[in-house]
CSV table of C-alpha atoms in Angstrom, one decimal:
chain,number,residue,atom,x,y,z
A,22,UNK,CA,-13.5,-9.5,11.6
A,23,UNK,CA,-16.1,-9.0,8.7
A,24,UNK,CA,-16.2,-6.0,6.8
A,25,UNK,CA,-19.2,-5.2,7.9
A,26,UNK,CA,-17.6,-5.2,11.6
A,27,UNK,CA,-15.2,-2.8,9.9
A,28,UNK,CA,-17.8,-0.1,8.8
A,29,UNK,CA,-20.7,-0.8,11.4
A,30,UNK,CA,-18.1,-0.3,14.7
A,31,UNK,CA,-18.6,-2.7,17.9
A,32,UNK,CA,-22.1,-3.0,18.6
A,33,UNK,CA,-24.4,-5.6,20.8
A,34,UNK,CA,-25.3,-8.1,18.2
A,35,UNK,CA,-22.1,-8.0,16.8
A,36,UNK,CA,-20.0,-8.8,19.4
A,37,UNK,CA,-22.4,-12.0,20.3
A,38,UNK,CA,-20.2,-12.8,23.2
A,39,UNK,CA,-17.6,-14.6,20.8
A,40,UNK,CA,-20.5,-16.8,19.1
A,41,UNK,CA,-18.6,-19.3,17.0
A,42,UNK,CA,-19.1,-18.4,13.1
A,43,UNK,CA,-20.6,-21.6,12.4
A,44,UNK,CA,-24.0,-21.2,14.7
A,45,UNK,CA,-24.3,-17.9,13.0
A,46,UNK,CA,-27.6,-18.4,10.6
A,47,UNK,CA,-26.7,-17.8,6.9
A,48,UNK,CA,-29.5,-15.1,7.1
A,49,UNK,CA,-27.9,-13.2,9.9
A,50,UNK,CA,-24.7,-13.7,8.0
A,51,UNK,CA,-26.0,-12.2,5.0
A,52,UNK,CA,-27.8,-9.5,6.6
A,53,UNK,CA,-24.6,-8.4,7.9
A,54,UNK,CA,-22.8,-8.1,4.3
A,55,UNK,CA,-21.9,-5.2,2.7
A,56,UNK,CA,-22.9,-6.2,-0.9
A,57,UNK,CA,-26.3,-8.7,-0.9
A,58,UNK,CA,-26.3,-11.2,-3.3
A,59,UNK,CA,-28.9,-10.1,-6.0
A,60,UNK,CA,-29.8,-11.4,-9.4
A,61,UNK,CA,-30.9,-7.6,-10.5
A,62,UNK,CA,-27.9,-5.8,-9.2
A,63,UNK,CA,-24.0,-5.5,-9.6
A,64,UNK,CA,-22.4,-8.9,-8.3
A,65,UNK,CA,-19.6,-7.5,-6.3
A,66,UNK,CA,-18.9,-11.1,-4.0
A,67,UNK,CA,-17.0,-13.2,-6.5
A,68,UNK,CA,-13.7,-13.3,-5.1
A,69,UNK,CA,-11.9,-16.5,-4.4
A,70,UNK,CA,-9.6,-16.8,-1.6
A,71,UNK,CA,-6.9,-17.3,-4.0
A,72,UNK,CA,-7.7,-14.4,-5.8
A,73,UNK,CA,-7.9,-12.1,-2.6
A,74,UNK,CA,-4.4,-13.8,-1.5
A,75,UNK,CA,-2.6,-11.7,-5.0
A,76,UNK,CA,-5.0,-9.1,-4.7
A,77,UNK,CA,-3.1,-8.5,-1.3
A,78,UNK,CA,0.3,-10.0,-2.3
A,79,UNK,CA,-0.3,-6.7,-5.0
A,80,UNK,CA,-1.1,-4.2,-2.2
A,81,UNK,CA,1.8,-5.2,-0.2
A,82,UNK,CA,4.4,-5.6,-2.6
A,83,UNK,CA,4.3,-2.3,-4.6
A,84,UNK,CA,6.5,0.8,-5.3
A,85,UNK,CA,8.1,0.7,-1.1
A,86,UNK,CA,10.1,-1.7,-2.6
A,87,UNK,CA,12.0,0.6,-4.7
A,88,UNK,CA,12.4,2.9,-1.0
A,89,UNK,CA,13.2,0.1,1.3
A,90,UNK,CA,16.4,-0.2,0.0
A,91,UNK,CA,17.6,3.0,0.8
A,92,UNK,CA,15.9,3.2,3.7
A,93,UNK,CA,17.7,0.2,5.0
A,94,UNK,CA,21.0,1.9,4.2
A,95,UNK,CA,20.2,4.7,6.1
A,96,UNK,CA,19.1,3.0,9.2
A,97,UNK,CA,21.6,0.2,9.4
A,98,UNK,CA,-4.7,6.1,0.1
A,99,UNK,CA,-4.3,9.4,-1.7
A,100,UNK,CA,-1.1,10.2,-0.2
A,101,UNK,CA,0.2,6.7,-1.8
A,102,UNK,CA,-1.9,7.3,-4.5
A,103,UNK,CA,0.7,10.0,-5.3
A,104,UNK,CA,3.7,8.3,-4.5
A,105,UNK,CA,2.5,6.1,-7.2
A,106,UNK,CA,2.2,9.0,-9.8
A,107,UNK,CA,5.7,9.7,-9.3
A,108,UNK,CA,6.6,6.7,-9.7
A,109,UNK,CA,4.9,6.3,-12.7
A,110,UNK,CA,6.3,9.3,-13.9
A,111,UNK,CA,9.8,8.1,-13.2
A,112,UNK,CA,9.7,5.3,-15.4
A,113,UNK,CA,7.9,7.3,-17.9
A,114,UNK,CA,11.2,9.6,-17.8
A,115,UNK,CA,13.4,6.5,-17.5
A,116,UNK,CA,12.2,5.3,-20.9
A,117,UNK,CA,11.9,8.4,-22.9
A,118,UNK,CA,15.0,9.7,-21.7
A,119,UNK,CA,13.4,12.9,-20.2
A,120,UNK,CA,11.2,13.2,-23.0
A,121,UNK,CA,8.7,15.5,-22.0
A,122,UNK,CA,7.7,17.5,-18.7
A,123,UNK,CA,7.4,15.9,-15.8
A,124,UNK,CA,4.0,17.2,-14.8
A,125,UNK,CA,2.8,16.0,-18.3
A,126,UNK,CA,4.1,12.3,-17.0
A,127,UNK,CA,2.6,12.9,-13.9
A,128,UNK,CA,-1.1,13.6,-15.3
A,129,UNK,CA,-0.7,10.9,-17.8
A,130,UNK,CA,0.3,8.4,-15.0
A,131,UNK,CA,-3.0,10.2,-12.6
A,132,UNK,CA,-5.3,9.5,-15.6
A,133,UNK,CA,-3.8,5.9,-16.1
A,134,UNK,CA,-3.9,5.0,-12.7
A,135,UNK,CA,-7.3,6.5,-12.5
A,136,UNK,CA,-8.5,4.7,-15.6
A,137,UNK,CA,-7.7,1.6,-13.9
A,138,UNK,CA,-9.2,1.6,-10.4
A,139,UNK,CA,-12.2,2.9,-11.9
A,140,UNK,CA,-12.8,-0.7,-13.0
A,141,UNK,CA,-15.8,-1.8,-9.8
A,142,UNK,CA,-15.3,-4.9,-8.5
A,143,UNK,CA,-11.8,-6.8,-7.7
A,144,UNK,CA,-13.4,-9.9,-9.5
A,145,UNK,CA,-12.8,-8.0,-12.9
A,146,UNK,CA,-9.4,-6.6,-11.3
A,147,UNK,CA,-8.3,-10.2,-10.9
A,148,UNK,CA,-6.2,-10.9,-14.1
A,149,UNK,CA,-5.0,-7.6,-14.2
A,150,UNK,CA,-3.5,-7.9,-10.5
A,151,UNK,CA,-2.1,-11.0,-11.6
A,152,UNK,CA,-0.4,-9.7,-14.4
A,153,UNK,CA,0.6,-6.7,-12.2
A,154,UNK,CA,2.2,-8.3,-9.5
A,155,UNK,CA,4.0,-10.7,-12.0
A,156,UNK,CA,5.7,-7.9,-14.2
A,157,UNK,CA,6.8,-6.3,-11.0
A,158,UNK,CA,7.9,-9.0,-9.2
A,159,UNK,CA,9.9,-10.3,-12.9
A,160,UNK,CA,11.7,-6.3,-12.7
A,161,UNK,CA,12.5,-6.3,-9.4
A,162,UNK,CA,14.3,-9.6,-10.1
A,163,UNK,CA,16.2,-9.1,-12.9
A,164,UNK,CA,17.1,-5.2,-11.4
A,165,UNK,CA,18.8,-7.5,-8.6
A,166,UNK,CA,20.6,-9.8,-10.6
A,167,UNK,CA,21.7,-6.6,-12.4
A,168,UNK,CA,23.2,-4.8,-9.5
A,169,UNK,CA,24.9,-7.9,-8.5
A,170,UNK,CA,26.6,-8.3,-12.0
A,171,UNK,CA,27.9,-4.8,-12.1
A,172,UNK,CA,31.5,-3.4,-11.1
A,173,UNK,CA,30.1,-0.6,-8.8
A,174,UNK,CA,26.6,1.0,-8.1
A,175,UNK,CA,25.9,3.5,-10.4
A,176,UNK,CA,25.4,6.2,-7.8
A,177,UNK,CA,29.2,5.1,-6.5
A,178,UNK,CA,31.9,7.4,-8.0
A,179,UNK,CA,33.2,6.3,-11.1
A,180,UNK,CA,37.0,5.6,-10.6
A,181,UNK,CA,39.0,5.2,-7.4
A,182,UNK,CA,38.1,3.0,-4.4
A,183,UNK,CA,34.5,3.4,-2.9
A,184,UNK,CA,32.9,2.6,0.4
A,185,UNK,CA,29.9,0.7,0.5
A,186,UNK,CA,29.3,1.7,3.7
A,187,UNK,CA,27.6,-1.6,5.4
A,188,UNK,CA,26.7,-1.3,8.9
A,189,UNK,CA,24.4,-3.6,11.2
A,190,UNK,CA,23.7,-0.5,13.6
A,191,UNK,CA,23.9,2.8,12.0
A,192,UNK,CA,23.3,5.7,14.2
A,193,UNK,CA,21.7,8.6,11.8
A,194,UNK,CA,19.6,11.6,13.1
A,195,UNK,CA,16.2,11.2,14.1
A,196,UNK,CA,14.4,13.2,11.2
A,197,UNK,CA,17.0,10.4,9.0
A,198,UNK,CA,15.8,7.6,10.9
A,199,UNK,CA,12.3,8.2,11.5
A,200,UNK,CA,11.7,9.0,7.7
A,201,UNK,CA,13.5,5.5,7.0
A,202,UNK,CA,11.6,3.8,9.7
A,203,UNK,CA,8.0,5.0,7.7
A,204,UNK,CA,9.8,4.2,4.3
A,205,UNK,CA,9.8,0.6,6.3
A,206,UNK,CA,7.1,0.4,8.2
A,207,UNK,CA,4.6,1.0,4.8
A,208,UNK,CA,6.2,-1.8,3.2
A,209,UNK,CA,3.9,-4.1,4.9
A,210,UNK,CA,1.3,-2.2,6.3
A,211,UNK,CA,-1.1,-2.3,3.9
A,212,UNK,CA,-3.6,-4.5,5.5
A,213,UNK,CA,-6.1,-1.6,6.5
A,214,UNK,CA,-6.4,-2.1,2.8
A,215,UNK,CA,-8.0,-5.4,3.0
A,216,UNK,CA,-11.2,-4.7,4.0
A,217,UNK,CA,-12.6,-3.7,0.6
A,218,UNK,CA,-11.7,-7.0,-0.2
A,219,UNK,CA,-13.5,-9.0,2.3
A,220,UNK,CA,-16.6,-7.6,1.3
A,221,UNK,CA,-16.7,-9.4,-2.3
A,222,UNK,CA,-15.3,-12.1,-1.4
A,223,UNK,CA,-17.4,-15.6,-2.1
A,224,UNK,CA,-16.2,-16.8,1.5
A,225,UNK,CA,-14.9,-14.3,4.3
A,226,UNK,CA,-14.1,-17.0,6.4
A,227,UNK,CA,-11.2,-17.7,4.2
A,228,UNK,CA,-9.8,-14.2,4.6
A,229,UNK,CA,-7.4,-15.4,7.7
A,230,UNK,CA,-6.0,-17.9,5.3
A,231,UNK,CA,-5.5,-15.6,1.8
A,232,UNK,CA,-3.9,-12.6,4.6
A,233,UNK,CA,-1.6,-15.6,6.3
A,234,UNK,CA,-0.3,-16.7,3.2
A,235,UNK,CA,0.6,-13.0,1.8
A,236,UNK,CA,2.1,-12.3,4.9
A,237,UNK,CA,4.7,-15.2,4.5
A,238,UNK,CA,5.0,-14.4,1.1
A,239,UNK,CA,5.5,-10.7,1.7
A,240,UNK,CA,8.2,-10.9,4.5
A,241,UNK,CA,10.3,-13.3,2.3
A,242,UNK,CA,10.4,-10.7,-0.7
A,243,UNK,CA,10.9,-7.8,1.0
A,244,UNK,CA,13.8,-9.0,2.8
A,245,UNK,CA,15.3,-11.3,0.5
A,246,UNK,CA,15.3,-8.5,-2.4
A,247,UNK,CA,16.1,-5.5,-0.3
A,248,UNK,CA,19.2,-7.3,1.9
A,249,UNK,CA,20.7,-8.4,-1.8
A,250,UNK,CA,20.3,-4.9,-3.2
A,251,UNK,CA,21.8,-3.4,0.1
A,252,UNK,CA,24.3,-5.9,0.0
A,253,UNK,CA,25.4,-4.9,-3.4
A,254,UNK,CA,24.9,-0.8,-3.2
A,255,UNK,CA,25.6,0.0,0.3
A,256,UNK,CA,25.1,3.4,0.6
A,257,UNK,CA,24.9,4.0,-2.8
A,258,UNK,CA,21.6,3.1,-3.8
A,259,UNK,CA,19.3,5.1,-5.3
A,260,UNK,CA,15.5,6.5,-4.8
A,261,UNK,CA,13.4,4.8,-6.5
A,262,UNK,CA,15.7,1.5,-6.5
A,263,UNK,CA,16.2,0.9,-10.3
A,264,UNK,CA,18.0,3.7,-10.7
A,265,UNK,CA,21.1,1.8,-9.1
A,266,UNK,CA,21.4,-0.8,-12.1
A,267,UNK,CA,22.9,1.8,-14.3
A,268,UNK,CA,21.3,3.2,-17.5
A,269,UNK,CA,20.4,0.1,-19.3
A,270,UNK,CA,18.7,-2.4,-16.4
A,271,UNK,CA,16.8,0.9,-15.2
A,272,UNK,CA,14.9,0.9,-18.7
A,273,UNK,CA,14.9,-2.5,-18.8
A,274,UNK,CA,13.1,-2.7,-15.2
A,275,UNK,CA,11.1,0.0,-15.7
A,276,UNK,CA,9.6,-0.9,-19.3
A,277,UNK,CA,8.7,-4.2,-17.4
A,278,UNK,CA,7.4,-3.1,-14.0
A,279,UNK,CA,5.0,-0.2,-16.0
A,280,UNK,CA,2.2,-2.4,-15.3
A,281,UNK,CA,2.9,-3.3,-12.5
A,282,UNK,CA,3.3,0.4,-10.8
A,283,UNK,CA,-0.1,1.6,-12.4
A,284,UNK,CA,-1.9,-1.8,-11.4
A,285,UNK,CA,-0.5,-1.7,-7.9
A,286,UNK,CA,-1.4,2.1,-7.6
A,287,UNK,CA,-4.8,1.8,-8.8
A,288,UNK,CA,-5.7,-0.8,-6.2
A,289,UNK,CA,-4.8,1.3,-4.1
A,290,UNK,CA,-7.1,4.0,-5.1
A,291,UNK,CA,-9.9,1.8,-5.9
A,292,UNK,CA,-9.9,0.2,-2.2
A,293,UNK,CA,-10.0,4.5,-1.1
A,294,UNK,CA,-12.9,5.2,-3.8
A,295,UNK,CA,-14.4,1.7,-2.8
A,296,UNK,CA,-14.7,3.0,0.6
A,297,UNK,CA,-16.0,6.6,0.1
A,298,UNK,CA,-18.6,4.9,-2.5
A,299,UNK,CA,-20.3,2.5,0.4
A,300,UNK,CA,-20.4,5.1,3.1
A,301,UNK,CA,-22.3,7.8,0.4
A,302,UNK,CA,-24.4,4.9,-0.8
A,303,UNK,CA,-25.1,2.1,2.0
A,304,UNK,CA,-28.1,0.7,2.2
A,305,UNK,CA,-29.8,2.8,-0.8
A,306,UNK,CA,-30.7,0.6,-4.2
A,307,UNK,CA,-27.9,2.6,-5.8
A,308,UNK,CA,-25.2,0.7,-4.1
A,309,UNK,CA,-25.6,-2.4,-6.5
A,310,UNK,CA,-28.1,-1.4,-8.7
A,311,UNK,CA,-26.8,0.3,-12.3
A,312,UNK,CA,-28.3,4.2,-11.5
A,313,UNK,CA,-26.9,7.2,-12.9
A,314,UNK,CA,-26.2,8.2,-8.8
A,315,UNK,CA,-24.2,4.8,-8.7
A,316,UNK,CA,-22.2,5.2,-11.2
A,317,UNK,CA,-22.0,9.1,-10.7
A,318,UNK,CA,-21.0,8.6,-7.0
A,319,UNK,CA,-18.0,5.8,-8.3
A,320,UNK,CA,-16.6,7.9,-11.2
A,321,UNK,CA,-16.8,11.2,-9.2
A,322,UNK,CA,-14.5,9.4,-6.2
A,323,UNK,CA,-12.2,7.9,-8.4
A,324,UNK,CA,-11.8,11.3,-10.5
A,325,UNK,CA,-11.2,13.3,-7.3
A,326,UNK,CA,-8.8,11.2,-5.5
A,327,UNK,CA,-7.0,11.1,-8.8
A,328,UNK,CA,-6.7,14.3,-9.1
A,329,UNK,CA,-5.9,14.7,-5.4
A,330,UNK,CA,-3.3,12.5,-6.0
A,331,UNK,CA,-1.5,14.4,-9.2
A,332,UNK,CA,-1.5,18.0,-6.7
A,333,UNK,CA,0.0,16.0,-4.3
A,334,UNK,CA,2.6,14.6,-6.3
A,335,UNK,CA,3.7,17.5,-8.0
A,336,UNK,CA,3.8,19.3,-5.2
A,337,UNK,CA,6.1,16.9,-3.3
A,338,UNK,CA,8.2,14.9,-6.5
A,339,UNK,CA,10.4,12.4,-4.3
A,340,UNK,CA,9.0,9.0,-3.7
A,341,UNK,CA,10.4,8.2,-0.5
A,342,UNK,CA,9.3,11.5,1.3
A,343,UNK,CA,5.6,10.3,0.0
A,344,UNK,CA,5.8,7.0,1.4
A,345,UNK,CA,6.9,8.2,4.8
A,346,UNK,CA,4.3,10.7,4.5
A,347,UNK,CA,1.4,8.3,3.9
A,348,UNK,CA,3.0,5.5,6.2
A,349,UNK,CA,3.0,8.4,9.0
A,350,UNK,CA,-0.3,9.9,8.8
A,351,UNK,CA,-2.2,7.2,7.1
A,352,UNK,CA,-1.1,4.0,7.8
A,353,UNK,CA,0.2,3.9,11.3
A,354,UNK,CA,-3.9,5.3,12.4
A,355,UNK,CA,-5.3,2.3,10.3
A,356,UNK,CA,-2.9,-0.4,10.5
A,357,UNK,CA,-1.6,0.1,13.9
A,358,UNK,CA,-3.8,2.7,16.1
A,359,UNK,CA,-7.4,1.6,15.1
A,360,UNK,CA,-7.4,-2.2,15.0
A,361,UNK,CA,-5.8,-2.1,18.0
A,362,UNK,CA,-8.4,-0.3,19.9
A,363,UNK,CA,-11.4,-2.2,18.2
A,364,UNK,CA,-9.2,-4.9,19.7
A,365,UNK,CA,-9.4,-3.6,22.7
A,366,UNK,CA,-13.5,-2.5,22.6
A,367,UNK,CA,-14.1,-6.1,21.6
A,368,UNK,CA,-11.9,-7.6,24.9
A,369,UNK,CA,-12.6,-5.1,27.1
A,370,UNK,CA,-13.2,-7.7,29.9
A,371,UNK,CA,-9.4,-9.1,29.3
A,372,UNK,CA,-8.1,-5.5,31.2
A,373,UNK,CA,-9.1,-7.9,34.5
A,374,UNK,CA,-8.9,-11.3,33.2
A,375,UNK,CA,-6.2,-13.8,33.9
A,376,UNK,CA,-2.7,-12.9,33.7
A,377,UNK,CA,-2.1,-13.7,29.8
A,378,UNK,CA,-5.7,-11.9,29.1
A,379,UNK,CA,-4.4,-8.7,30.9
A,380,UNK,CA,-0.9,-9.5,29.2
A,381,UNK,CA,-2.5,-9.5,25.6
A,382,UNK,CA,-4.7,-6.4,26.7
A,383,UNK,CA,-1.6,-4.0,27.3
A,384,UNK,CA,0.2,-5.3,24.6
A,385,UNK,CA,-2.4,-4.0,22.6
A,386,UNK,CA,-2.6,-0.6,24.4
A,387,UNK,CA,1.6,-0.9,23.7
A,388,UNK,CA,0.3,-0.9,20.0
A,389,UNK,CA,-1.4,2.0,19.9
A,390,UNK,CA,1.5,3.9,21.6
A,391,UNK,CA,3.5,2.8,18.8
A,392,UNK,CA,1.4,4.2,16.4
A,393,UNK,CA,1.1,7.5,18.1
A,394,UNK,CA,4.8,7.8,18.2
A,395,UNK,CA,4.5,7.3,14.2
A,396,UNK,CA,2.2,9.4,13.6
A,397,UNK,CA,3.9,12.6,15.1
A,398,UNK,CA,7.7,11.4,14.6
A,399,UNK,CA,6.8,10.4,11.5
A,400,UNK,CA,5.3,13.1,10.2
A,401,UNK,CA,7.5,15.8,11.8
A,402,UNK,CA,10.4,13.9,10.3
A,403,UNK,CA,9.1,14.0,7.2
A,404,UNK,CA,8.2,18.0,7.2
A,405,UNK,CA,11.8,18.5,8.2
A,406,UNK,CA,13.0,16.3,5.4
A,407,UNK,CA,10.7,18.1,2.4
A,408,UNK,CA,11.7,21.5,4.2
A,409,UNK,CA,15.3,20.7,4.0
A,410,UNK,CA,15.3,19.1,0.3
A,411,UNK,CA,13.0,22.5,-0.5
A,412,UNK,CA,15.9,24.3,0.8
A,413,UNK,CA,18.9,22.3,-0.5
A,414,UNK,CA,17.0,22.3,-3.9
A,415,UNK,CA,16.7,18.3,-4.3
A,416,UNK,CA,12.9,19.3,-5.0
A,417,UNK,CA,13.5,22.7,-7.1
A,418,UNK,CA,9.2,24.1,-7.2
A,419,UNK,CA,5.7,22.5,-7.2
A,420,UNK,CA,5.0,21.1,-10.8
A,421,UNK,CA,8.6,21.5,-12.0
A,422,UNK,CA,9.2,19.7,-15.4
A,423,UNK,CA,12.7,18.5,-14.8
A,424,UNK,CA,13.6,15.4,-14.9
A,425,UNK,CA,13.2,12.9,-11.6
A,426,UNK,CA,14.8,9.9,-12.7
A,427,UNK,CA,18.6,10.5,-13.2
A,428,UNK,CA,18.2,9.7,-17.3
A,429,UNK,CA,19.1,13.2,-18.6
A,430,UNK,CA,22.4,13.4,-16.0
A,431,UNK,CA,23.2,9.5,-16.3
């Protein structure tokens, strides 16, 4: 599906009764972009397939993967935009050793993170998301190495025998399991974030092969990574991840994954400014054309989902009740619920087709349940969780300064 698919909905001359690509004119083709190709203008389509491949390696494999872990242990994009802040602000407190308030982290890591998806086309984002995903991924390695070297988890009592706690099954409450289960299921849901993407790209006929390749790629990092840790930390692994390394590897990992958490992020909130900047500006000269309404329209998005972002953060401080949040009421509409109804719009005519047509229809339809069920377990599991951590005192008030990464007590 072309992005323009994506923003224009299912219509009769888009559908085309399953036309093959290739006996599409290149004018009908081009008609149908988002961004024209223009001498005059902003040249947004100058991605690569390669490029859009760690563009979405970047998306996919961000900050979950300092959740999954615990998530795994318990079960056996301005929501995410603030999970990111606190994030940011974790590592920021990691390396200063609590060194100033929290929220002043926090706004420093909104105005980085804002800062950097500001930047307007992903061509220009390109060697930054290369360097991004590479100092993450380099972190996140030497974090697991670390946690495999050490004696005991940090979070693990300091003398005396310990329990890691492994279990294939576990059997935890449902608010438990369904706030693990979103922890999960954002790890690789990102793809509603994609779309952005296909619109610059040179060729978006090659975006089956770049989203193939990061799916392989994604699957075998996730799991590899978050088995090792769980392996090693049990149930005593921490939220965010690092934190489980001890004192020393959590500076380490966080000194080196700092660009990597602020490039990841600010994808992420450039795909959601991207997004709100077509639909104000479509078909008007201002979408590629250098006008004070073009460039007021970008900066003003990217401002206000920043600062959307920081409120939210502050006002809920733990990482993994964010990325439940935004896998619950976010990602399970786009990634699950929506795609497969367009799916369903598109091969309508399947509902009475041959048996495997009919098959592939209602598994579909099976789809959407699933994201329904996400949506309200998810999010009432997650209400119940902040209510509870409110009340237990894990999350002490709404812009609190203390510290959120364990330096000051570790």
């Amino acid at each position: 599906m072309g992005a323009t698919d994506f923003e224009q909905g299912v219509s009769e001359d888009s559908i085309e009764t399953h036309v093959p690509t290739a006996t599409i004119s290149d004018e009908k083709r081009e008609a149908r972009e988002v961004f024209k190709t223009t001498e005059d203008g902003v040249a947004f389509r100058t991605v690569s397939w390669q490029r859009a491949t760690i563009i979405f390696l970047k998306i996919q494999f961000a900050m979950s993967i300092l959740s999954v872990p615990a998530s795994i242990a318990t079960l056996g994009a301005v929501l995410i935009t603030a999970g990111g802040i606190v994030s940011v602000s974790t590592a920021l407190n990691a390396l200063s050793d609590h060194g100033a308030c929290t929220v002043v982290f926090g706004f420093v890591a909104a105005a980085l993170i804002t800062c950097f998806s500001s930047i307007r086309t992903f061509s220009r984002l390109g060697w930054l998301t290369w360097a991004g995903f590479c100092t993450f991924f380099i972190a996140v390695f030497i974090f697991v190495v670390a946690v495999t070297q050490q004696a005991r988890p940090a979070a693990a009592p300091r003398t005396g025998d310990f329990y890691l706690g492994w279990t294939a099954i576990a059997y935890p409450s449902f608010v438990a399991g369904i706030t693990a289960s979103a922890n999960i299921f954002i790890s690789g849901s990102g793809s509603s974030m994609y779309l952005p993407v296909i619109s610059e790209m040179r060729r978006p006929q090659d975006y089956r092969k770049a989203a193939l390749v990061t799916g392989v790629l994604v699957c075998a990092i996730y799991l590899s990574f978050s088995l090792v840790i769980y392996r090693w930390c049990g149930v005593w692994i921490s939220t965010p991840a690092f934190g489980s390394a001890g004192t020393l590897f959590k500076k380490i990992s966080y000194g080196i994954a700092l660009p990597g958490l602020v490039i990841g992020v600010g994808i992420y909130q450039h795909v959601a400014a991207k997004l709100v900047f077509v639909r104000v500006l479509r078909d008007t000269r201002h979408l590629q054309g250098n006008t004070v309404i073009h460039w007021t329209v970008w900066l003003g998005a990217n401002l206000l989902l920043g600062a959307l972002g920081f409120i939210f953060a502050e006002a809920v401080p733990i990482l993994n009740y964010l990325l439940g949040l935004a896998g619950s009421l976010c990602f399970a509409p786009f990634s699950l619920i929506y795609p497969a109804m367009l799916w369903m719009q598109d091969f309508s005519a399947y509902r009475r087709g041959s048996a495997s047509q009919r098959i592939a229809y209602w598994l579909h339809a099976l789809i959407v349940l699933v994201g329904l069920f996400m949506v309200v377990g998810g999010t009432y599991g997650v209400a119940v969780s902040i209510k509870e951590a409110y009340a237990t005192g894990a999350i002490g008030k709404a812009f609190d300064c203390a510290d959120n990464s364990g330096s000051t007590g570790s």
